[in-house]
CSV table of C-alpha atoms in Angstrom, one decimal:
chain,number,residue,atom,x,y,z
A,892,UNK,CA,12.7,-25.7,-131.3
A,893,UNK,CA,15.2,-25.6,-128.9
A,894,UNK,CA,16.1,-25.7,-124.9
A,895,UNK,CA,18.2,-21.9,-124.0
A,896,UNK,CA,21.1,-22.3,-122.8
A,897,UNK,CA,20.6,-19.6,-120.3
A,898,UNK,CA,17.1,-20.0,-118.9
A,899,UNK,CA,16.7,-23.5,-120.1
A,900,UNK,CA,13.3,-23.1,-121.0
A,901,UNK,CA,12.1,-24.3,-124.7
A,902,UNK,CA,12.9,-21.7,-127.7
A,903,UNK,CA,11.0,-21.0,-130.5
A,904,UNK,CA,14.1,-20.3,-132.6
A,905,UNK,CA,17.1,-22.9,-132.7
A,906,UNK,CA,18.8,-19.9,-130.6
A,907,UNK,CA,18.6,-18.6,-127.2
A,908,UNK,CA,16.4,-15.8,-125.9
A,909,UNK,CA,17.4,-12.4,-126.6
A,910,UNK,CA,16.4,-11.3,-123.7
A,911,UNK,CA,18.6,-13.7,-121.5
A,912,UNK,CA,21.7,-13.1,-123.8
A,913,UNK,CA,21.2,-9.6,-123.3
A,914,UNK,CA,20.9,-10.2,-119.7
A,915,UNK,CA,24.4,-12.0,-119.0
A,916,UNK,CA,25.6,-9.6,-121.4
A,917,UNK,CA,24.8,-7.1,-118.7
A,918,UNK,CA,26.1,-9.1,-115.7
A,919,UNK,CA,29.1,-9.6,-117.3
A,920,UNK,CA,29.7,-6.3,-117.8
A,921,UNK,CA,28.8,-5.6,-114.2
A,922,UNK,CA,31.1,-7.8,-113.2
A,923,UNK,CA,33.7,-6.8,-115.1
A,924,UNK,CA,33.5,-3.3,-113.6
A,925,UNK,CA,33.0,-4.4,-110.0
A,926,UNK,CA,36.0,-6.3,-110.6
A,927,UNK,CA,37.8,-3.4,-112.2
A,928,UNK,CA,37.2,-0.6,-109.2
A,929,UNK,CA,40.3,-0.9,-107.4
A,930,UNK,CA,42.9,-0.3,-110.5
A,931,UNK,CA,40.3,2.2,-112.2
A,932,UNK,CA,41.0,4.3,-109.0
A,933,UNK,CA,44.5,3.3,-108.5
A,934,UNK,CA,44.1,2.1,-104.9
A,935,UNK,CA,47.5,1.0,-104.6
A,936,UNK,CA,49.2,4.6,-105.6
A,937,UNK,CA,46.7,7.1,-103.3
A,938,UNK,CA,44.6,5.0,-101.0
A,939,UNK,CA,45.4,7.6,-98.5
A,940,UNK,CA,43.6,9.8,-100.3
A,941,UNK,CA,40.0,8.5,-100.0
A,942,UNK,CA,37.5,9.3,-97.5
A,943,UNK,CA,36.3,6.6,-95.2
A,944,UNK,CA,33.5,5.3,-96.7
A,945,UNK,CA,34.6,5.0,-100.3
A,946,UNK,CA,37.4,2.6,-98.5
A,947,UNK,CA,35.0,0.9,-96.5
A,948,UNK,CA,32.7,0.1,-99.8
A,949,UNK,CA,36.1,-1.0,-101.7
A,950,UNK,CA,36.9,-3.5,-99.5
A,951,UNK,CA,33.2,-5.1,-99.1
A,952,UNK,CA,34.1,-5.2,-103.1
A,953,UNK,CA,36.8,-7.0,-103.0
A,954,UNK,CA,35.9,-9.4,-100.2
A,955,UNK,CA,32.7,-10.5,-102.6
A,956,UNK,CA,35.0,-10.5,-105.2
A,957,UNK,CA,38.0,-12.7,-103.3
A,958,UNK,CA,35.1,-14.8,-102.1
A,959,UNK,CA,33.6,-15.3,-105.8
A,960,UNK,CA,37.3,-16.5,-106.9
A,961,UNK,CA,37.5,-19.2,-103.8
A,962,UNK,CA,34.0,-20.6,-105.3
């Protein structure tokens, strides 16, 4: 038996819950993405080109995201 890493709750195995590793698998995918937006859609090239509120979300995105790097 064994504490997870992840969810630090006691594991029948000597590894961690396959549910919580497939769970930060997830978020760090999401993350990556989120984090991946702005040269996906190659803001700095045609940022004129988007409408208003695909800008407005984009840069709620990368305030969380500038905010997330400062922590």
């Amino acid at each position: 038996m064994k504490i997870c890493n992840i969810c630090h709750k006691i594991s029948a195995t000597d590894q961690d819950h396959l549910d919580c590793v497939q769970k930060r698998s997830i978020e760090m995918e999401d993350e990556d993405f989120k984090n991946n937006i702005p040269e996906k859609l190659n803001l700095s090239i045609n940022s004129q080109d988007l409408g208003v509120e695909v800008k407005a979300i984009l840069e709620h995105l990368s305030k969380e995201k500038n905010k997330s790097d400062k922590v």
